[in-house]
XYZ file of N, CA and C in Angstrom:
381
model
N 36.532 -21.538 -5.654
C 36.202 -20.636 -4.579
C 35.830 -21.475 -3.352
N 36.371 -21.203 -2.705
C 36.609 -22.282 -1.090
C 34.939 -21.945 -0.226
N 34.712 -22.819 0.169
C 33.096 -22.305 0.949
C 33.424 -22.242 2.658
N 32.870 -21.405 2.893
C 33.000 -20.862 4.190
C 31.964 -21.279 4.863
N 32.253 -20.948 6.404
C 31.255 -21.612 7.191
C 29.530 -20.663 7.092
N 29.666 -19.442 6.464
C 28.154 -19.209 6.002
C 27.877 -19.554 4.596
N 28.741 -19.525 4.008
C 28.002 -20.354 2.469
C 27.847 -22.233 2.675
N 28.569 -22.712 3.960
C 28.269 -23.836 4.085
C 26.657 -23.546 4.488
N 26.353 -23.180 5.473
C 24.902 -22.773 6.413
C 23.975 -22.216 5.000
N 23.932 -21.625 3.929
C 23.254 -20.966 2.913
C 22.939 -22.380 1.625
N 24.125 -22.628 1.883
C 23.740 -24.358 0.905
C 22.691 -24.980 1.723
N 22.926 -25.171 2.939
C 21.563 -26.301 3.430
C 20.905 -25.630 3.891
N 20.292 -24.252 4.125
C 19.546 -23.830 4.118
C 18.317 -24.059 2.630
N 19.082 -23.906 1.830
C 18.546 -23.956 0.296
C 18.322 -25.199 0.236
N 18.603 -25.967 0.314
C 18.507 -27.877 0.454
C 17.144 -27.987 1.250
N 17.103 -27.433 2.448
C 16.432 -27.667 3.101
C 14.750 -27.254 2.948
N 15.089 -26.538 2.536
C 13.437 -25.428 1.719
C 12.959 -25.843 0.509
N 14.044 -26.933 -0.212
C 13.606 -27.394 -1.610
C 12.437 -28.737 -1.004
N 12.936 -29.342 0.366
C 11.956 -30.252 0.638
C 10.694 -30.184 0.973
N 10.120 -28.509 1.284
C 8.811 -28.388 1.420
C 7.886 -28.492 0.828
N 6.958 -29.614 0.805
C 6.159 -29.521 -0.315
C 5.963 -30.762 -1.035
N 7.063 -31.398 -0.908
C 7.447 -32.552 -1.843
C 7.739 -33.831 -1.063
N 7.781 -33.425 0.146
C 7.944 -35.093 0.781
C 6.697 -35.696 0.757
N 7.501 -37.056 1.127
C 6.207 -38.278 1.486
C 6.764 -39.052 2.360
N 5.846 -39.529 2.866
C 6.022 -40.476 4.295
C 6.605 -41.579 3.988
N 7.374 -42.298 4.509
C 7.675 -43.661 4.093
C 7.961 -44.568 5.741
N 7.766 -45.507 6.336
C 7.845 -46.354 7.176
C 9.019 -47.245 7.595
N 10.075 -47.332 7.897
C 11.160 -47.678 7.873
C 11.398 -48.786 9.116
N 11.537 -49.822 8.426
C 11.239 -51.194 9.590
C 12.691 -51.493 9.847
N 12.819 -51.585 11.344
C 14.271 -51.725 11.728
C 14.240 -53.117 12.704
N 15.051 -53.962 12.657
C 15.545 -54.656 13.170
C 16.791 -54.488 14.433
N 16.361 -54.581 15.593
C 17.382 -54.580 16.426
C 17.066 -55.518 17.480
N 17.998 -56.288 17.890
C 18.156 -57.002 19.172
C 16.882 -58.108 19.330
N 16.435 -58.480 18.065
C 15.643 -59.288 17.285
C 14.152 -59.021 17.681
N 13.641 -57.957 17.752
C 12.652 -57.347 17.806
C 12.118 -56.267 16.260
N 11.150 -56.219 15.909
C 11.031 -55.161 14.675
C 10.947 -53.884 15.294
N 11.115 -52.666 14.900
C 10.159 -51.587 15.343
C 10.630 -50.516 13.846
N 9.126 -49.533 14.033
C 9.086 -48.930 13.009
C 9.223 -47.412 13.438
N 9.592 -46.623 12.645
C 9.557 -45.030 12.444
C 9.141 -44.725 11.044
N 8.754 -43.212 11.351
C 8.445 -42.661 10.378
C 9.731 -41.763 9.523
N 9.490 -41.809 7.995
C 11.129 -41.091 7.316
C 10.189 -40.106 6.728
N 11.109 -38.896 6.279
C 10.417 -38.550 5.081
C 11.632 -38.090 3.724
N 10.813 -37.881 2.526
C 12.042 -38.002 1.770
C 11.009 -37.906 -0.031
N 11.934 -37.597 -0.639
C 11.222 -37.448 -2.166
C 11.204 -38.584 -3.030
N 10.893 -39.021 -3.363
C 10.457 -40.245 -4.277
C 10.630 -40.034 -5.678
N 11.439 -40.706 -5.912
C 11.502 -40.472 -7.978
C 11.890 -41.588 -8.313
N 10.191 -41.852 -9.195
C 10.684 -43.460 -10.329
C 11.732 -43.389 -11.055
N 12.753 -44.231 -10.966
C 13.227 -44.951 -12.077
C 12.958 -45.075 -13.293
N 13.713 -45.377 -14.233
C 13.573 -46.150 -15.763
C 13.459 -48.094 -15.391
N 11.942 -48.302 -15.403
C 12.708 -49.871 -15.518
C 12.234 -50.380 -16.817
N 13.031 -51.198 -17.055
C 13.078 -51.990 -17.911
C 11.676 -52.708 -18.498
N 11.513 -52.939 -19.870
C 10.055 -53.837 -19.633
C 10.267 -55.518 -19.733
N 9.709 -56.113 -18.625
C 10.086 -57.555 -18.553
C 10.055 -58.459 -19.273
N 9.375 -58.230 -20.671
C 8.708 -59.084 -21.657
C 9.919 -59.458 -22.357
N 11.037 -58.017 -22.369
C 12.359 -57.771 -23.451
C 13.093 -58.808 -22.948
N 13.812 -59.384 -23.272
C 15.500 -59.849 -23.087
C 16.339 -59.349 -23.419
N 17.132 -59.333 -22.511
C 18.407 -58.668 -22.717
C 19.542 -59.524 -23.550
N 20.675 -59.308 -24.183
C 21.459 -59.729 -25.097
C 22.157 -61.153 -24.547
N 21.879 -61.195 -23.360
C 22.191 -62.221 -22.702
C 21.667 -63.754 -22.664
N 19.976 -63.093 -23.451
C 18.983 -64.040 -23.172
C 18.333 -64.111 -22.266
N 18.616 -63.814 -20.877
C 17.701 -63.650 -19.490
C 17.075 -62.394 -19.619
N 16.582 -62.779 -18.474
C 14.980 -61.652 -18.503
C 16.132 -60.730 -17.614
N 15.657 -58.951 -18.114
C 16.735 -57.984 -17.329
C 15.909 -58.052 -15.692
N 16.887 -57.922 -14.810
C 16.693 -57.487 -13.651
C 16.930 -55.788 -13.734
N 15.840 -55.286 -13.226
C 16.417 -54.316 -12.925
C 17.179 -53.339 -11.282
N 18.038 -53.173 -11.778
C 19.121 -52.363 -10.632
C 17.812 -51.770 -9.346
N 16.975 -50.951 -9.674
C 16.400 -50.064 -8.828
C 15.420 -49.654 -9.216
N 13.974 -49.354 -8.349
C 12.621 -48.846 -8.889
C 12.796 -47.756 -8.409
N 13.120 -47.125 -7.314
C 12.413 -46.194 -7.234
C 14.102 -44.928 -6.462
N 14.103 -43.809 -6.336
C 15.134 -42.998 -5.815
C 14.397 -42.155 -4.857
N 15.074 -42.570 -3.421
C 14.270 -41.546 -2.448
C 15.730 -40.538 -2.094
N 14.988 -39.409 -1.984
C 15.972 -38.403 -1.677
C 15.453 -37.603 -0.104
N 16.843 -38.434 0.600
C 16.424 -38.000 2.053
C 16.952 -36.764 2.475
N 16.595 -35.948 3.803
C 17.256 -35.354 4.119
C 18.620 -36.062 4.530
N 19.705 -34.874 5.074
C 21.259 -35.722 5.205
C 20.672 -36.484 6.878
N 20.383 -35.744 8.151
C 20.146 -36.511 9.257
C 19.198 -37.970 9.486
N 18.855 -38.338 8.445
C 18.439 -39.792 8.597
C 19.116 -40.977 8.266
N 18.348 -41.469 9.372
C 19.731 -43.013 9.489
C 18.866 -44.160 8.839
N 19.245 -44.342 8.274
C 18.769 -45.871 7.852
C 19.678 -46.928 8.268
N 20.675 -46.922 9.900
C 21.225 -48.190 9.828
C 20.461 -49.628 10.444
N 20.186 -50.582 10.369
C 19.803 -51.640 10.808
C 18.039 -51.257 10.075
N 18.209 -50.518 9.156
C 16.716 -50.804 8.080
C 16.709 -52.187 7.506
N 15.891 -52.971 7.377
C 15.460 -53.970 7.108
C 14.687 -54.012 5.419
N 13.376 -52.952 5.218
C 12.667 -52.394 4.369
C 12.256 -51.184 4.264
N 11.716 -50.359 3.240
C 10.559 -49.521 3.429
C 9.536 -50.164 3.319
N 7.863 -49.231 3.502
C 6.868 -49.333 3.429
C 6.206 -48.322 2.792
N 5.645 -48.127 2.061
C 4.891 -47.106 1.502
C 4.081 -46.862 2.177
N 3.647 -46.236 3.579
C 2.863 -45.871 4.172
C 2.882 -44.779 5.110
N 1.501 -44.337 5.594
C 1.867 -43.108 6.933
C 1.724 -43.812 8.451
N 1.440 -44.649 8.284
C 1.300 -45.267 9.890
C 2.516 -45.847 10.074
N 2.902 -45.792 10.736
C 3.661 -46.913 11.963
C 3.676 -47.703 13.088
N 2.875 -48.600 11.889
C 2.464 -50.246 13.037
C 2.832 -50.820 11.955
N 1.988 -52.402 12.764
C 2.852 -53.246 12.101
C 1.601 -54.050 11.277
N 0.575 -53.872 11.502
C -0.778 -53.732 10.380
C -0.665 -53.085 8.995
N -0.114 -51.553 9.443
C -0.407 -50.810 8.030
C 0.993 -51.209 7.279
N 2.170 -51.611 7.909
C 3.159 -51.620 7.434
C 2.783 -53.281 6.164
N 1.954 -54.300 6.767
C 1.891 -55.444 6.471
C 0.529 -55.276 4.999
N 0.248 -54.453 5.137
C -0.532 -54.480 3.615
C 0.046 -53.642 2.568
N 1.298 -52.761 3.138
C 1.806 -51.644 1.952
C 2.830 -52.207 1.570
N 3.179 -51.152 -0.153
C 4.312 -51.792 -0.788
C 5.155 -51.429 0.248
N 6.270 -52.543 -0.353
C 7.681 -52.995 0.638
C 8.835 -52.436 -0.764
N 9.797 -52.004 -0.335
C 11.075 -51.807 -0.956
C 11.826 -51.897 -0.157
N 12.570 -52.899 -0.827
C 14.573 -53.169 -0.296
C 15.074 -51.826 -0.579
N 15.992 -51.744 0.569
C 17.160 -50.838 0.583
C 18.345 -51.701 -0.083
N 18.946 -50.519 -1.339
C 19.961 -50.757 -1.914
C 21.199 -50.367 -1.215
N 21.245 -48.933 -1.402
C 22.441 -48.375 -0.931
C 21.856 -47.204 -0.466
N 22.550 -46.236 0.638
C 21.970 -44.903 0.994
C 23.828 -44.144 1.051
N 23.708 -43.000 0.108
C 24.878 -42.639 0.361
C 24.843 -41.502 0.356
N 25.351 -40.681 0.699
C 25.650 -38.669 0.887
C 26.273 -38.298 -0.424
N 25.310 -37.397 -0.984
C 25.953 -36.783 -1.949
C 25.388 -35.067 -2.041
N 26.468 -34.300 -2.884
C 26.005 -33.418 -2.587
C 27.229 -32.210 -2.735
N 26.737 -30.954 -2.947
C 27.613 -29.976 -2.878
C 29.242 -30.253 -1.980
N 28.462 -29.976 -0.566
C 29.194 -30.026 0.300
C 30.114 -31.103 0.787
N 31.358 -31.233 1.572
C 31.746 -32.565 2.121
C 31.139 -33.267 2.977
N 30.666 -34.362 2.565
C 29.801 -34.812 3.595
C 28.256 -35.370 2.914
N 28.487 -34.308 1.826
C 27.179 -34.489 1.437
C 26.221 -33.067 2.095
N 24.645 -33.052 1.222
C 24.121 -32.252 1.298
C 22.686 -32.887 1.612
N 22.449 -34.479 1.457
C 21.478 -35.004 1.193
C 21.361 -36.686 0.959
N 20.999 -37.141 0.989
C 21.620 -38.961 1.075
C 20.093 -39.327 -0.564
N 21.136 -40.070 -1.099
C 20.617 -40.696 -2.465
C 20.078 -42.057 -2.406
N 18.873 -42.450 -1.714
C 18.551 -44.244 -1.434
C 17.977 -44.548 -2.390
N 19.070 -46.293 -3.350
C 18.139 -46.519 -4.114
C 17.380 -47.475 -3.314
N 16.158 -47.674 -3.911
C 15.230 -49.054 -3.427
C 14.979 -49.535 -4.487
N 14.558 -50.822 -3.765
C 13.901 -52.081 -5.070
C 12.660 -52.406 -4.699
N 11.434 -52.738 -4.928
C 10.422 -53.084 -4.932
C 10.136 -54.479 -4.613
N 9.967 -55.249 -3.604
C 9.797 -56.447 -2.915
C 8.609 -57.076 -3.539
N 9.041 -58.014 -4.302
C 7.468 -58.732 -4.948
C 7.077 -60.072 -4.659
């Protein structure tokens, strides 16, 4: 069944109302024109499975794991020229410098619709 331009508008409407409630702030340090500057994101947070470090893997090395944590953004945020997150609500460069840090993995659109409905970022945890 083909989606039309109001069942397109009724999907992200519904997308959009699932985020109330459930975001969290995150700090998003950007690099441009060799200056830092920060903004504020918001977006849902869901741990991962990691691994426990003590195990070895069949390989013999200690597992790395792929990704800690899954933030689920809305679709209009850009993460291009992101550098890190920050686990924090401020945006300076104080609060950014005592909170956890996560690498950006990948941020990609996924989702009902073409285009996506919502962007899937994994992060890694900077230690």
């Amino acid at each position: 069944m083909p989606l039309d331009a109001r069942k397109t508008q009724h999907v992200l409407q519904l997308i959009n109302r699932s985020y109330a409630g459930r975001q969290r702030s995150l700090v998003a340090v950007v690099l441009s024109g060799g200056s830092y500057s920060y903004r504020l994101i918001q977006g849902i947070l869901r741990p991962l499975h990691c691994p426990d470090p003590q195990v070895y893997d069949t390989s013999g090395q200690p597992p790395r794991p792929e990704a800690d944590l899954l933030l689920i953004a809305p679709l209009g945020t850009d993460f291009s020229g992101v550098v890190y997150l920050a686990d924090c609500t401020v945006a300076s460069a104080s609060a950014v410098a005592t909170a956890v840090k996560y690498e950006l993995i990948e941020a990609v659109p996924v989702g009902l619709l073409p285009g996506g409905t919502h962007l899937r970022v994994l992060l890694r945890r900077l230690r």
